[in-house]
Amino acid sequence: MQFGVHTGELSSLSADALVVPVYKDGSSDPATRAADDLLGGAIARAVACGEITGKTYERTLFHVTQNRKGTPRAVLAVGLGAHKDLNAVSVGRYAGAAVRYLGKRKYAALAVALPAAAAKAFAAQSAERLAECAVAATFDTTTHRSKPPEDAVVTARVTLYAPDGDATVLARALARGRVIGDGVNLARVLANAPPAELTPQALAASARTVARQVGLTYAVLEPAQMARLGMGAILAVGKGSIHPPRMIVLSYRGNARSKETLALVGKGITFDSGGISLKPGERMDEMKMDMSGGAGVVGALAAIALLKPKLNVIGVIAAAENLPSGSAYRPGDVLRAMNGKTIEVLNTDAEGRLALSDALSYAVAKLGATKIVDAATLTGACVVALGYAASAAMTNDEAWCKQVLEAAAATGERYWHMPLFEDYTTQIRSEIADIKNTGGRPGGALTAGAFLKEFAGEVPWVHFDIAGTAYTDRESPYQAKGPAGVPVRAFVAIAEYLAGGAATLNGKTKAWLRSSPIEPQRHAPPFNNGAPSINGTTRRAAPARAGARRSR
Ligand code: BES
Ligand code: MN
Ligand code: ZN
């Protein structure tokens, strides 16, 4: 997807459709009034008679009948809710909802008005989220069909319309947002891949390809090296599959003088059948996404490589396939993890914590991690606790967790702090070994967190359980169903926060704007079809590229 910025008069803007905001409390935006002039007051009439209420994601399409050169074919009024609730994330989703609505109806080039209130208080943050959401809105899960569906989102160009905006600042913010959106979609492509295609080895190969494209260092441990390092836990998980495990490492060096290394660690179970403790058949197909945490690491590291925050980041992906077979690990087995702890296996379906345990030990003991965040589709219990509305966050260091949650809050991804009381550690003590891999049903997300804590050692660590958020079985106005790209946005925000200042939801922190200037032309992420990046700060939108396809 290409982006541009248009400042000044509406009359010189060219696009197939113009998107404008409408609010619940009747307050109106200057761009909406300007668009309404093109429509002879149709928006105002629709508001007056109650057809338009302004509630969030309400979309009303008006066709422009006058046929003057340069006028858009249509105007889409999109509800933004109450004026006072406006923030950068809601601006982003307003654009995402417009892209999905208009893109399905074959509008290739959109102009999206930056809400005036956002332009005043948090213009750059809004533009960043707007580009991210617009890119994310083009993703869908139909890539394996022989023909794209009739209602495929075709939007290929978005021009931000900001009458009084600073074109340079906005263009830079759009370029940053695009990079994050591309990272989100990359993670979703991986999470959506069929498990026979995306084996641990294939996940490693994808990580390597991405690393080459964006300039990350790639390394991988194969089973023999993993055995030498004593990674008995992840190796046991992979024993039932003909596709052996991999420990994948991506590294980004953004600050040679810093002693800080942020480790982003992801669960990479390419398919989770439950193993010998086999899962029920219903919806087992969805367990192809049990590598969403690992996919998030790849997507986030790709974005980080392009955004260039001034710190060092490593991504570690614990990749394995959990299948039953004659060579599979069993309930009753005792494993020895890399850090020397012994684990009694009570349920082979509690495999994620086993794979992650060795990834955490490796990050701590061999990769010099000084701060850790892991993400895993770890427990059904987390879905019971928080539903699909939020991921759980657990920690061994409250101060670090506070920073992590603050950074993540500006992204729209939701994380909810849950406790790791000593009681949960007691609950996973084993008679046979040091710990057991399940603590039973009570507090299942928390005993899983307590298990991981045993492997983070003294390093400040936060665990995200994304079991309820990584995958959606319903389309939303701004997002296709299927993989959601969680935790890419949070991971990127955490890295930027740790590098010294990040965007906040209300626009109070500006420091991030000064850091990490990116060169969008040179670093156009090739993982996005090699499409060119932001097209400068033109005053006139370029025509849509003929036959442009979705950005993946
Ligand atoms: N990958 C699953 C957790 C999961 C469930 C993710 C639903 C997304 C949606 C994980 O490996 C698992 O099977 N966990 C077990 C643990 C139990 C055996 C202690 C679970 O939650 O049932
Ligand atoms: Mn499982
Ligand atoms: Zn699993």
Coordinates of C-alpha atoms and ligand atoms in Angstrom, one line a residue, residues 267 269 271-272 279 287 290 322 349-352 377-379, ligand 3:
K267 CA 6.1 -19.9 21.3
I269 CA 4.4 -24.7 18.0
F271 CA 0.8 -27.5 15.1
D272 CA -0.5 -28.5 18.5
K279 CA -7.0 -32.7 21.8
M287 CA -4.0 -25.0 16.4
D290 CA -0.1 -22.1 17.9
N322 CA 3.4 -31.5 18.9
D349 CA -0.8 -30.9 25.6
A350 CA 1.0 -28.5 28.0
E351 CA 3.8 -28.4 25.5
G352 CA 4.2 -24.6 25.0
T377 CA -0.8 -19.0 22.9
L378 CA -0.3 -20.8 26.1
T379 CA -3.5 -21.8 27.8
Ligands
ZN3 ZN -0.1 -25.2 22.4

